[in-house]
XYZ file of C-alpha atoms in Angstrom:
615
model
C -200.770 132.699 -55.353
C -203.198 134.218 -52.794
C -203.741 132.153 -49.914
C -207.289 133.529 -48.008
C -208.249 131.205 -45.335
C -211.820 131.405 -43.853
C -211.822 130.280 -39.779
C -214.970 129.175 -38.132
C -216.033 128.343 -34.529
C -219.631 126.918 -34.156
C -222.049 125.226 -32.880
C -220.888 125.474 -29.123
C -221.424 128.692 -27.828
C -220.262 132.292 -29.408
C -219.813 131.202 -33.126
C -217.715 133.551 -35.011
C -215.352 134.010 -37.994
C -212.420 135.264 -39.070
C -210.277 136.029 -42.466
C -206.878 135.221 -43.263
C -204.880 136.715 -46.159
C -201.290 135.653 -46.613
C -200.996 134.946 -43.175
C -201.793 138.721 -41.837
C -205.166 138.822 -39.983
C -207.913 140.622 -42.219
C -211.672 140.596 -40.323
C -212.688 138.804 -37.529
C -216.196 138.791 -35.447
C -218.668 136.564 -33.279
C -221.969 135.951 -35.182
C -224.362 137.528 -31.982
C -222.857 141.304 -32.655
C -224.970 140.378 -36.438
C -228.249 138.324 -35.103
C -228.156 140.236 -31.528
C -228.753 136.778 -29.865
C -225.795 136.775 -26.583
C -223.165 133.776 -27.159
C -224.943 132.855 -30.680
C -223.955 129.281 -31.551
C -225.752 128.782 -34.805
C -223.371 128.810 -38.227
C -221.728 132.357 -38.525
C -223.551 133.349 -41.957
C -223.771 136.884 -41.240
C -219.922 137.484 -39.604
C -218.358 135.100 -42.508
C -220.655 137.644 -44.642
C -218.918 140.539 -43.278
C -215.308 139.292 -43.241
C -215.697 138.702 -46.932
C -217.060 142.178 -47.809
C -214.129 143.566 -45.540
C -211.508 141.877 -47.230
C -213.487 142.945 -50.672
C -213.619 139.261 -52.042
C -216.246 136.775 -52.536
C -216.654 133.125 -51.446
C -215.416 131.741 -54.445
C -211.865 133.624 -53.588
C -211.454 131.484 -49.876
C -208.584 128.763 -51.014
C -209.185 126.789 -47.771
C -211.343 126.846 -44.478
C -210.810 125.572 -41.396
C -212.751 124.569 -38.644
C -211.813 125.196 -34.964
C -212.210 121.697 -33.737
C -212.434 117.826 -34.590
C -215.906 116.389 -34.262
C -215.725 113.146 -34.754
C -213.371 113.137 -31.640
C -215.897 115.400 -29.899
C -218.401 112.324 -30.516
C -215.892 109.358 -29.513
C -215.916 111.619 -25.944
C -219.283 111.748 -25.464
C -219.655 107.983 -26.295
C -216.875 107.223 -24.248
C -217.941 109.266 -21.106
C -221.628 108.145 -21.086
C -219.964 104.534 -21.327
C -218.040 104.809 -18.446
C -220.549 106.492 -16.305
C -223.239 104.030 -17.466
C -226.072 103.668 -16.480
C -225.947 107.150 -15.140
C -227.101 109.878 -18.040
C -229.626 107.575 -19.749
C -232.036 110.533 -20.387
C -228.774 113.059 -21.117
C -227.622 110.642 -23.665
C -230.770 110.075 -25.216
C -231.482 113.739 -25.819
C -227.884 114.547 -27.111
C -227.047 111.573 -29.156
C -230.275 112.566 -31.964
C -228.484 115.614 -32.408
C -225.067 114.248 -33.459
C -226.159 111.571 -35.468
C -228.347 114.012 -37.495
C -226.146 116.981 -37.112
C -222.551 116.840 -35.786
C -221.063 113.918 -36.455
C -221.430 114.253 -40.187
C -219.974 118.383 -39.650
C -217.688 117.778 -42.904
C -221.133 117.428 -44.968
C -222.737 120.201 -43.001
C -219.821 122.687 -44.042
C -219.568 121.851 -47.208
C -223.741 122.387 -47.103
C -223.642 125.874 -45.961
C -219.930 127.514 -47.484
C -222.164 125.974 -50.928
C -224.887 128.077 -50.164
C -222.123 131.360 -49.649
C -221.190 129.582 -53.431
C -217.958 128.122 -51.875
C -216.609 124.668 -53.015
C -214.209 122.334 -53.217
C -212.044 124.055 -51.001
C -209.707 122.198 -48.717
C -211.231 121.678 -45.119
C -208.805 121.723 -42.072
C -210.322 120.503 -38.463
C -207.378 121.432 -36.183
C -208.352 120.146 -32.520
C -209.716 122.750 -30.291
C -206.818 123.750 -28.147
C -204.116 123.703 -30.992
C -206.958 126.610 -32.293
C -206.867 127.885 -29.034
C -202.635 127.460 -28.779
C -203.075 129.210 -32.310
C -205.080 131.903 -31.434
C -201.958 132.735 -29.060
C -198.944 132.170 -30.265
C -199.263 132.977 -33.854
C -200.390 136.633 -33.104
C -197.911 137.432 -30.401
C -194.823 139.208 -30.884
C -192.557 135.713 -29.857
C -190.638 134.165 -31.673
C -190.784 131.553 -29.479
C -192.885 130.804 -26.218
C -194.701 128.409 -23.909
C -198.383 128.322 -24.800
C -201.137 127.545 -22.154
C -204.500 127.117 -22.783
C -207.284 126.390 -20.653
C -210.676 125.944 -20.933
C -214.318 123.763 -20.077
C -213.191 121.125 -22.867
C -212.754 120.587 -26.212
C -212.291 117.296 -27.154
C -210.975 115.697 -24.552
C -208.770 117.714 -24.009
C -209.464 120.234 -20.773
C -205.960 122.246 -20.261
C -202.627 121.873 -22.487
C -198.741 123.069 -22.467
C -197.193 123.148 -25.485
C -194.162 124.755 -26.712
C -194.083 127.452 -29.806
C -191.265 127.902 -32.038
C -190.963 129.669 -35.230
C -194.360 128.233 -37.577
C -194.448 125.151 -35.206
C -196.572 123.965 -31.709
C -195.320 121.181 -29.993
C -197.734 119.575 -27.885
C -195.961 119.097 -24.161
C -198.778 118.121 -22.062
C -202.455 117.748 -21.632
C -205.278 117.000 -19.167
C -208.214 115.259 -20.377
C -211.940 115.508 -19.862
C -213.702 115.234 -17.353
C -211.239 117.053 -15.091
C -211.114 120.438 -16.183
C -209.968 123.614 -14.149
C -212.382 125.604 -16.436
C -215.762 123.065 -15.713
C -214.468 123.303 -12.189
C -215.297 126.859 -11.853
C -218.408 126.707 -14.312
C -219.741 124.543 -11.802
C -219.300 126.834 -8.636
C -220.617 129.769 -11.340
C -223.700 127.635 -11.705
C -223.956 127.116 -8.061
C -223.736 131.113 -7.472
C -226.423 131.800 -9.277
C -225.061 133.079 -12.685
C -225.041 131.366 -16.082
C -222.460 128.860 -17.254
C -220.285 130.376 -20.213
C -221.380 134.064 -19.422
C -220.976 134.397 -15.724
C -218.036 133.301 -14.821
C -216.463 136.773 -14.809
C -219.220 137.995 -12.368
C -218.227 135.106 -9.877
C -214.771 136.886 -10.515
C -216.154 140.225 -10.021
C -218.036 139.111 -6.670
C -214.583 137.350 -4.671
C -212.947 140.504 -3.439
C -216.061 140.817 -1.207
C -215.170 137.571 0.204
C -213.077 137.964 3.840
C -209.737 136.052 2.937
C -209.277 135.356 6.871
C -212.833 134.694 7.595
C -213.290 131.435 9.376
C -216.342 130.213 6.489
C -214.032 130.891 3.201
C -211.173 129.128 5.365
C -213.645 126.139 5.551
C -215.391 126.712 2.207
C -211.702 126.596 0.118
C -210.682 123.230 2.711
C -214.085 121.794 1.721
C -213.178 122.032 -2.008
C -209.492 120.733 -1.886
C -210.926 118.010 0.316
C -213.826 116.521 -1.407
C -214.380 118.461 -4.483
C -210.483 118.442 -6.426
C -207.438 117.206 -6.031
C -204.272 119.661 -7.167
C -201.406 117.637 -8.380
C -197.780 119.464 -8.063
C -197.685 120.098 -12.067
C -201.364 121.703 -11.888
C -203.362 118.641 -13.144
C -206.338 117.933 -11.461
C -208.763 114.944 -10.545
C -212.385 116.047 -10.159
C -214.278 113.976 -7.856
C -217.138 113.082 -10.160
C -219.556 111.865 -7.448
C -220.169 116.032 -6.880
C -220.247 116.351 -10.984
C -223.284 116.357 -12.990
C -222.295 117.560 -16.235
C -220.394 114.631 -17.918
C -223.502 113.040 -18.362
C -226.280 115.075 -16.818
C -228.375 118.020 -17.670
C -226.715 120.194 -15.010
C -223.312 121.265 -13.953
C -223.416 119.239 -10.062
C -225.655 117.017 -8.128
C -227.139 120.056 -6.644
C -228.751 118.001 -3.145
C -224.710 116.662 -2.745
C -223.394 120.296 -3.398
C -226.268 121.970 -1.009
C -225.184 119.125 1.542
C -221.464 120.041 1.296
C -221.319 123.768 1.449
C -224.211 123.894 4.182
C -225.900 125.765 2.201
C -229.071 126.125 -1.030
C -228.079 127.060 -4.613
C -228.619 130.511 -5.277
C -231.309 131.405 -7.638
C -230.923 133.726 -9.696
C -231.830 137.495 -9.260
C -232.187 136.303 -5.460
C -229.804 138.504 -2.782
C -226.097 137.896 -2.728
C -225.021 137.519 0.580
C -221.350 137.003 2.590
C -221.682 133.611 2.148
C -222.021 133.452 -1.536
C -219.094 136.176 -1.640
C -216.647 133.838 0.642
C -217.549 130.959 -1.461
C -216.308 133.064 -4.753
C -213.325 133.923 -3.093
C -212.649 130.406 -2.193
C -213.424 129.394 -6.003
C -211.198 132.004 -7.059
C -208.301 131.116 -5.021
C -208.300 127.240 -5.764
C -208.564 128.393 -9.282
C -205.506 130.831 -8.937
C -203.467 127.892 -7.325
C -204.410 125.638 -10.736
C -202.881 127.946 -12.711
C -200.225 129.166 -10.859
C -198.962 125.641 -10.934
C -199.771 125.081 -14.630
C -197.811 128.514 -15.601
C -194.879 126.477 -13.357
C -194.856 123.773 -15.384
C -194.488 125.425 -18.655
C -192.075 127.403 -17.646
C -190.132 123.660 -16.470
C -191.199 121.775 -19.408
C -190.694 124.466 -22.605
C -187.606 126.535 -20.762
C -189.299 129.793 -22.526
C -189.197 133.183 -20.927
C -192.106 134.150 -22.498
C -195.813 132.749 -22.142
C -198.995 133.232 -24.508
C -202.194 132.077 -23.160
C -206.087 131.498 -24.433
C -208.698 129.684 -23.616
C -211.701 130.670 -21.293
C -210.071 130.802 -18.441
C -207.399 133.229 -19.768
C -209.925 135.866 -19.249
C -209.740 135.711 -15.735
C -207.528 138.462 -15.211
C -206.943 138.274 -11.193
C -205.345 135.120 -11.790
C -203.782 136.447 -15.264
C -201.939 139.218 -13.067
C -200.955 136.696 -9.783
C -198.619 135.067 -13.138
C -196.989 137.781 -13.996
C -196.197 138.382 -10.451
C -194.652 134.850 -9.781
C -192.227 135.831 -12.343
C -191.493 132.705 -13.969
C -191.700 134.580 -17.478
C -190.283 137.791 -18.745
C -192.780 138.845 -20.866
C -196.678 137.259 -21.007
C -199.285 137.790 -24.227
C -202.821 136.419 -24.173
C -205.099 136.471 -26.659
C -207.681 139.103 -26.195
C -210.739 136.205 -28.177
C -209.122 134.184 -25.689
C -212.651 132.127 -25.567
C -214.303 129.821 -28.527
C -215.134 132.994 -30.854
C -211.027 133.407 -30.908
C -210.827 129.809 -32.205
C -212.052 130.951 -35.258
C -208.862 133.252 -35.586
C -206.432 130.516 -34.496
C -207.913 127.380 -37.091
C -207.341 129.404 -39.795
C -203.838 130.637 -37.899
C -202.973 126.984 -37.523
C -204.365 125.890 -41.047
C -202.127 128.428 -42.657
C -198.811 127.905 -40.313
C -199.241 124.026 -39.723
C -201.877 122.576 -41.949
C -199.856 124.477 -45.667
C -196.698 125.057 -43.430
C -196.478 128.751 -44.439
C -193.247 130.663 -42.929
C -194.072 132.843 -39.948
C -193.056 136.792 -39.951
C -192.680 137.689 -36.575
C -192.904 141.619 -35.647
C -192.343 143.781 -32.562
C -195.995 144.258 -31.815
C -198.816 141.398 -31.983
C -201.158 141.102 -35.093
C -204.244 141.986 -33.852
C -204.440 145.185 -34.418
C -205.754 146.380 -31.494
C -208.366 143.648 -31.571
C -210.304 146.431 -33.843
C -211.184 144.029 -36.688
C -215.141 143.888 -36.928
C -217.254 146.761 -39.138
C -217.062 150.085 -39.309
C -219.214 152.453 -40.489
C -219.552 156.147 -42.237
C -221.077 159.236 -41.815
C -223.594 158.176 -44.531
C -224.915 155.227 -42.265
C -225.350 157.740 -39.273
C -227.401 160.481 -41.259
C -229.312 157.216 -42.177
C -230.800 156.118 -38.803
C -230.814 160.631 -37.919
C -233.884 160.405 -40.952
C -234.932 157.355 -39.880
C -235.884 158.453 -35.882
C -235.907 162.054 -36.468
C -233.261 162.101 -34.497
C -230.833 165.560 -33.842
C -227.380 165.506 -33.867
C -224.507 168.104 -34.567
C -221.602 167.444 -37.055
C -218.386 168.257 -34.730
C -215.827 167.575 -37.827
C -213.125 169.275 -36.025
C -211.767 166.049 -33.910
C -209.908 168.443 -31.049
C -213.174 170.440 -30.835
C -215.048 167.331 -30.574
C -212.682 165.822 -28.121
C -212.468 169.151 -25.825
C -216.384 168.773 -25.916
C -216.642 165.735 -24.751
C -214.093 165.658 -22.320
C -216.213 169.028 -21.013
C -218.925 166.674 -20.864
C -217.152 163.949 -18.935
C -216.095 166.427 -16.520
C -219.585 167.571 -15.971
C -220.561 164.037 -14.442
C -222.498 163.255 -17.994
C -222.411 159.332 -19.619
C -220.910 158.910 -22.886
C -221.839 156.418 -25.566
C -218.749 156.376 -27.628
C -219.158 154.274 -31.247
C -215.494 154.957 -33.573
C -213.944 152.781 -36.514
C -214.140 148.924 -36.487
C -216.031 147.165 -33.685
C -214.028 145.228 -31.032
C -213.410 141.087 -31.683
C -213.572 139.361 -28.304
C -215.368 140.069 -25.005
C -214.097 143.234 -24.057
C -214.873 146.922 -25.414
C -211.242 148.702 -25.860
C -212.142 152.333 -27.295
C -214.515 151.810 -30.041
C -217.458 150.277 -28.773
C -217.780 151.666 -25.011
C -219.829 153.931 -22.146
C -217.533 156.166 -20.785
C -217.815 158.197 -17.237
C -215.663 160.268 -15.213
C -213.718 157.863 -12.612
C -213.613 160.704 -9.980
C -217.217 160.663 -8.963
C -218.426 158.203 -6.431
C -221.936 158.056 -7.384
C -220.866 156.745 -11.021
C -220.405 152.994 -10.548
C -224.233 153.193 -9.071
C -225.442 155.134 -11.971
C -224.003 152.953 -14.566
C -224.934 149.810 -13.185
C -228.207 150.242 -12.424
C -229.528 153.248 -15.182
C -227.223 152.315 -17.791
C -226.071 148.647 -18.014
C -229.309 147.219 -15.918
C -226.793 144.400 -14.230
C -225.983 143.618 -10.680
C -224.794 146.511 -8.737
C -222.017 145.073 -7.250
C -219.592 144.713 -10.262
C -216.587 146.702 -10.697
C -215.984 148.847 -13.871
C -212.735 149.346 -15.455
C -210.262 152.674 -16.118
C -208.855 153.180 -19.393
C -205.196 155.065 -18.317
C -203.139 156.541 -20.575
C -200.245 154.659 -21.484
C -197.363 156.995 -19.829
C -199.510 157.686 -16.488
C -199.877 154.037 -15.743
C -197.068 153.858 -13.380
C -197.861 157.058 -11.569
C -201.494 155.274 -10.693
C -200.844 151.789 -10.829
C -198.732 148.967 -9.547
C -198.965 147.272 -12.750
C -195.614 146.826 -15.023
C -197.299 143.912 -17.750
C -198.454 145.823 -20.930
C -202.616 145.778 -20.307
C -204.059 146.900 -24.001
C -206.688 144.468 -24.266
C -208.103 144.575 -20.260
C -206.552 141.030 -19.567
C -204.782 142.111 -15.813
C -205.579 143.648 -13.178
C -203.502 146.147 -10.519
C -203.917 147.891 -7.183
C -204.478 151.442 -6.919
C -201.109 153.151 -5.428
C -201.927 154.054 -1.873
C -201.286 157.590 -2.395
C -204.861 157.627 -4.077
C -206.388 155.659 -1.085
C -208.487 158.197 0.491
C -209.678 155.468 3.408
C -207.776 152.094 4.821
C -210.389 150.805 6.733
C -214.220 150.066 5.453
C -217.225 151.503 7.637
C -219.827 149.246 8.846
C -222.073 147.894 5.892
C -225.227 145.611 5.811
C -225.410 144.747 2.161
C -222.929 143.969 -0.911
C -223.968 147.612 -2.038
C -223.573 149.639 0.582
C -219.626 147.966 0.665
C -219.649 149.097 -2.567
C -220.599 152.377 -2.777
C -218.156 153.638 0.150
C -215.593 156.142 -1.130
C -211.979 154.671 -0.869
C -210.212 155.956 -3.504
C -209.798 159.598 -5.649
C -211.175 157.265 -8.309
C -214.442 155.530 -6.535
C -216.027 154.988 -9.732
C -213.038 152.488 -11.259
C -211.467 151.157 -7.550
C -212.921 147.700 -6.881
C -213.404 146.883 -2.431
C -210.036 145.578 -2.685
C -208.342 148.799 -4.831
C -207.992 146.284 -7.410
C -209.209 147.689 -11.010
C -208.635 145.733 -14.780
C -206.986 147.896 -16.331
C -206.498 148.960 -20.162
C -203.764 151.186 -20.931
C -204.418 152.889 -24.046
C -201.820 153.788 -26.820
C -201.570 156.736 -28.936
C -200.277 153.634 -31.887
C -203.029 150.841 -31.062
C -205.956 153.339 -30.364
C -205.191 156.944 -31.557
C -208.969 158.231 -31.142
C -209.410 156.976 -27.901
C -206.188 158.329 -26.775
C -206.488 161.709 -27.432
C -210.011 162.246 -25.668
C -208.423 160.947 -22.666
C -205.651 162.896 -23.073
C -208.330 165.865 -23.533
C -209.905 164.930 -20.277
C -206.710 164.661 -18.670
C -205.763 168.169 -19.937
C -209.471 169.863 -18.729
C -209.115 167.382 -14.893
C -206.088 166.629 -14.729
C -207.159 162.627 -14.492
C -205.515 160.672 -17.011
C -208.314 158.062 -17.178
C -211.814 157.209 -17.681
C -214.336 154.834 -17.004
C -214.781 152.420 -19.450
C -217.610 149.604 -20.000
C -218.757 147.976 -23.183
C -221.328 149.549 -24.802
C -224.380 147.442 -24.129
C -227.075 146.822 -21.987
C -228.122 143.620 -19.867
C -228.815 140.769 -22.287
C -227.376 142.496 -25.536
C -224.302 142.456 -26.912
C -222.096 144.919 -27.301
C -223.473 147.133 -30.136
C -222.273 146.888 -33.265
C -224.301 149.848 -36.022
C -224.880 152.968 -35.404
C -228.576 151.944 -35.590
C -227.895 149.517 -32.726
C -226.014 152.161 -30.499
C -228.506 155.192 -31.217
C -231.494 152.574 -29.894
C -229.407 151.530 -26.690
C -228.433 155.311 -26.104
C -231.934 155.822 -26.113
C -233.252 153.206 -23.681
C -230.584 153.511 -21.262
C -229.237 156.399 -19.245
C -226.505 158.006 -21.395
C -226.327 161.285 -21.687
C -223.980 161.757 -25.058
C -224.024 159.578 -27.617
C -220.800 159.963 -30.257
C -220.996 158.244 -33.543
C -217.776 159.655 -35.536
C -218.160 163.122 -35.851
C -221.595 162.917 -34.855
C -222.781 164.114 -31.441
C -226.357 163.211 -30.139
C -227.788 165.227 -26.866
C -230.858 163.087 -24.962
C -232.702 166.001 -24.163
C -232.917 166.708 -27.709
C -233.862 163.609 -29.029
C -237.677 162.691 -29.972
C -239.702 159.918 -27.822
C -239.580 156.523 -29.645
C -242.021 154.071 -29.168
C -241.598 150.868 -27.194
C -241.678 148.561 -30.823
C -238.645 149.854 -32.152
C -236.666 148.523 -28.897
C -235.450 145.150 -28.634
C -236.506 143.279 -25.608
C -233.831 142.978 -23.204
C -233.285 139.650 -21.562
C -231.399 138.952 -18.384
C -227.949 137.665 -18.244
């Protein structure tokens, strides 16, 4: 019989869904690449929608679903916490607890409410906990037959971090740490305190510490200031949060902002107000504590499972500083994370765990993962594209010929032009690998400038990533961990440092935008840079029109940024990626075969654009 299991993560942030067949992973997408609303939590009509019609089968075919967390212990949590913290969180409690008792508490009826309305029922239901999705979501993919599994995240549950131990079709739970102390509401809190949005800015706070002065005197105070009053770091990585500071456990914020302000000598930076050194030492001093957490939890799994290999998801494994200071400790051989590492991937691992734990269904374990690049959303054809070139008028030429094409655009890259670049099946996860990305020339100093400000729209001071071919990596990087999916980072080898010393510089920007490197565009202030290393087996397409651009420069890499602007996500039909190509600054726009040229595209007018919000 045909097992197909249907996944779902909802109702939090970034709802999603993802398709099972027989175990091997069909579809899989997050429901805001279909309603173009950033970190969509409603029900994931549309992507469920889609991973049906990929895998060719209706509703009625799914033979189970599974849900990527328990609710009813969701609700026992928030009952519990506003219990002990009475009578603190009156007015959060009386907002939130309307919403369960209509809503979440009875999620069983809900489901079955809206899979009937896809004409789906009387299928079995599976509600794996949150971080066995998570612990899911890693192991089962990964090409281990056996590992230690971390996750870490805000919460689920209750549970905040856990260690477990995969073997085989089995997770053994090891250890956990339980709400409220969590390493991942930890650094949402100092995210919120930057300036930046809680579950979407987090990587920017990453993004803005290697401005920070390690040695300077203030992140020296700011990093005592949190081990003294904020956290407390026990030797296995477990942590106590000092909940006098905390606001979000039963408050409508992450911190008690006049304590925080108090502590850190310092006000709460609004956002879109000027980043300055003391905001940058402060994310360093984030980023380090954080870095310490985890170095001590990857220590601990490594004690408690014996494994020389590690998987990781969760949030927090998309921090990829501290995802590269673990694979320099060296406590594992070999380290996988889950490139959905955050709540859309949980969709992925309930149905992972529903399959492997819930119908105890062999695993088959082979010598690359099972994500297939991560390429598992739509894809689209030449039919779709002439579609939208009637619909604007728009002009494009047909380059069937891929080498031509490739040669051309490579020419173009060369020539200091942006690329849109739209191929295949759309990207599942946070990160643009090949198919769904702006590309640039890394050798040109005033590119990091031009993209962030004419092209993306975002804050000027964060870094943009090279996509290296997979046998120069070593000759540019001192990286060794296989880096497909943009999850570590690595220094620039010194032989491409064209400066060791930084001139005199007022603002964030003008750090920036000094040339240190032959690669300016891709080398962060530190000549760090997150890295993808691209295959010619994982993404063929990709690979040769960097190899292209390598032949014509001799630079085996490129600039690579998802292919978005401010406030959208990443685009997902052609439709979507002609209308972005046209509001933004890039040059090129490639759809397949097709190759669109700005200056020869007509003038749209402003109702045909959707309205860009900040983020």
């Amino acid at each position: 019989m045909t097992e197909i299991i249907l996944g779902i993560s909802a109702f939090y942030h970034d709802s999603a869904a993802a398709l099972i067949i027989n175990g091997e992973i069909i579809a899989a997408a997050q429901e805001e690449r279909f309603t173009r609303k950033k970190h969509d939590e409603s029900f994931p009509v549309n992507a469920i929608n889609y991973v049906l019609q990929e895998a060719g089968i209706s509703a009625s075919d799914i033979t189970a679903v599974a849900f990527y967390d328990k609710p009813l212990l969701k609700f026992e949590r928030l009952l519990e916490t506003y219990h002990a913290f009475a009578p603190r969180g009156l007015r959060s409690f009386l907002k939130a607890i309307p919403v369960w008792l209509k809503e979440k508490i009875f999620m069983k009826r809900l489901l079955k409410k809206e899979l009937k309305k896809l004409n789906t029922t009387n299928k079995p239901l599976f509600f794996p906990e949150h971080h066995l999705s998570h612990a899911a979501s890693a192991f089962y993919p990964s090409p281990f037959c056996e590992a230690a599994i971390l996750t870490v995240d805000g919460v689920g549950e209750w549970a905040t971090t856990t260690i477990a131990y995969g073997k085989e079709k089995d997770i053994t739970l090891l250890s956990e740490l339980k709400f409220p102390h969590s390493p991942g509401l930890l650094y949402a809190a100092f995210t919120y305190f930057l300036g930046f949005k809680v579950n979407s800015g987090e990587y920017k706070v990453m993004g803005l510490a290697p401005y920070g002065q390690p040695d300077h005197s203030q992140t020296l105070l700011f990093k005592e200031i949190i081990l003294t009053h904020l956290v407390d770091i026990r030797e296995d990585g477990s942590i106590l949060l000092n909940m006098d500071y905390f606001d979000f456990a039963t408050g409508m914020t992450m911190i008690v902002k006049h304590k925080w302000e108090k502590l850190f000598g310092m006000p709460k930076r609004e956002e879109e107000s000027e980043i300055t050194l003391v905001h940058q030492n402060l994310a360093l001093a984030i980023q380090q504590v954080m870095e310490e957490i985890v170095a001590l939890l990857v220590q601990t799994a490594a004690r408690l499972t014996g494994s020389k290999k590690l998987v990781m998801a969760g949030g927090v494994a998309l921090n990829c500083v501290a995802n590269s200071k673990i694979a320099a400790a060296g406590y594992f051989d070999e380290i996988w994370i889950q490139p959905a590492a955050g709540d859309a991937g949980g969709s992925l691992g309930a149905a992972l765990a529903a399959h492997h734990i819930g119908l105890q269904k062999d695993r088959v374990v082979e010598t690359t993962d099972k994500m297939k690049g991560a390429f598992l959303g739509p894809e689209y054809s030449g039919k779709d594209v002439r579609k939208l070139i009637q619909r604007f008028g728009a002009t494009a030429n047909d380059v069937t010929n891929f080498e031509e094409l490739t040669a051309l655009i490579s020419g173009h890259l060369a020539d200091g032009k942006v690329i849109g670049w739209f191929q295949d099946r759309m990207e599942f996860g946070p990160r643009a690998l090949g198919n769904r990305s702006i590309l640039a020339d890394p050798r040109r100093i005033e590119m990091q400038q031009q993209l962030n400000l004419k092209v993306k729209f975002r804050e000027g001071f964060r870094p943009f990533a090279p996509s290296i071919l997979e046998e120069d990596l070593q000759d540019y990087f001192n990286i060794t961990i296989p880096s497909p999916y943009m999850l570590h980072v690595g220094k620039l080898k010194s032989s491409y440092h064209t400066r060791t010393t930084e001139e005199p510089a007022t603002t964030i920007f003008e750090r920036l935008y000094q040339e240190r490197s032959m690669f300016p565009a891709i080398t962060h202030v530190d000549f760090s840079a997150r890295v993808q290393v691209v295959s010619a087996t994982m993404h063929p397409k990709f690979y040769e029109l960097i190899k292209s651009f390598k032949k014509l420069t001799g630079c085996p890499m490129v600039v690579n940024t998802s292919f978005n602007v401010r406030g959208e996500p990443i685009v997902n039909t052609p439709e979507e990626a002609f209308l972005a190509f046209m509001k933004s600054g890039i040059d090129y726009l490639v759809i397949g075969n097709y190759v669109f040229d700005r200056l020869q595209q007509p003038t749209l007018p402003d109702s045909v654009f959707p309205v860009f919000s900040a983020d």
